[in-house]
């Protein structure tokens, strides 16, 4: 479309909005999502806070990953964790015996390939022991990859200067570290139900001097309603599916539906549609949120296409109505 056509359509949309509050909301939405403070178009990447505490963002995250790899077992799961394998939904084909957690924050694709080549990480399992009748293992990741974090903070989320970001189920802190490295959010909060993981993330927060903006709480997110209701951005990355039975998941989502404030952004994986579909929550999604993510950001992320980038799943962005 040429400029005059675009201008005409834009003005027509404005004329169709009769309610002044809606008009104001629409224009604010454009300003927040498509412009930075200095009126530069916010299409493509807005690279903020590339250097933090004198260290480049990628280098900071790489250093944290190196440290955490020393402190965690290869599968990056702890004996104190209870993993609940889904029986319904898209991940119902994950079975404990044939599913391997390869943590996307700790191990990038290059490292995974190297580990497979060295035989340290199996790629397949034997369907009848001793034979060559093998099938590929299912790989899952309980953390967002560094690549995905860079994409989310640079390309998906608006400028977070002065905002409060909450990561529900912060595990050992991947999203918190990504928010610290790539955004200027003034308050970055993680809530993690597993005390060992929360302690591990806190040790990294202190080691890399992030405590001025990053805080971590241990417990069930339902114990911290004030954190949920004060957040401007709520991140939920595969948060409950592998960690809670269906009735608990239902209760958690219903609590979040009540608590997350209007106007807040929700960044999720999988989509809210997918997360809620097996749960009977009675949450009317179209009355709760609008889906902001442009299809170009999510296309190829959700399909089973071999060429898709499986780690880039933290891509669904919503605004609470
Ligand atoms: C898939 S991990 C996500 C980790 C991190 N947010 C990321 O994206 O890298 C989900 C985490 O949520 C935690 N969790 C599950 N239920 C929770 C709850 N009710 N309250 C707080 N944390 C919870 C789990 O222990 C797990 O570490």
XYZ file of C-alpha atoms and ligand atoms in Angstrom, residues 81 141-144 167-171 174-175 191-194 197 219-222 237-240 243 252 314, ligand 1:
55
model
C 10.925 -31.404 41.302
C 13.007 -27.279 27.322
C 11.862 -25.891 30.647
C 13.588 -22.545 29.987
C 13.401 -19.940 27.273
C 7.961 -14.045 35.471
C 5.573 -16.632 36.903
C 7.538 -19.828 37.448
C 10.975 -18.291 37.087
C 12.887 -21.578 37.471
C 16.431 -17.307 32.447
C 13.655 -14.768 31.802
C 8.229 -16.319 41.600
C 9.312 -19.958 41.654
C 7.603 -22.748 43.551
C 10.759 -24.879 43.816
C 15.682 -23.365 41.829
C 6.309 -20.190 46.616
C 3.110 -20.758 44.699
C 2.196 -17.692 42.653
C -1.213 -17.674 44.402
C 6.553 -19.836 29.732
C 5.105 -23.360 29.770
C 4.446 -22.533 33.341
C 1.951 -25.033 34.695
C 4.210 -29.010 36.883
C -4.199 -21.072 38.912
C 7.773 -17.537 23.874
C 8.844 -24.213 32.170
S 9.491 -23.461 33.587
C 9.681 -21.794 33.019
C 10.999 -21.191 33.441
C 11.252 -19.757 33.070
N 10.111 -18.914 33.264
C 11.726 -19.658 31.648
O 10.925 -19.344 30.780
O 12.883 -19.893 31.366
C 8.067 -23.361 34.632
C 8.421 -23.173 36.094
O 7.210 -22.846 36.789
C 7.310 -23.342 38.110
N 5.939 -23.382 38.661
C 4.977 -24.273 38.368
N 3.853 -23.985 39.051
C 4.118 -22.869 39.775
C 3.340 -22.090 40.677
N 2.079 -22.415 40.968
N 3.909 -21.003 41.245
C 5.202 -20.678 40.964
N 5.985 -21.382 40.129
C 5.448 -22.466 39.533
C 7.977 -24.698 37.923
O 8.596 -25.145 39.103
C 8.972 -24.399 36.791
O 10.256 -24.144 37.287
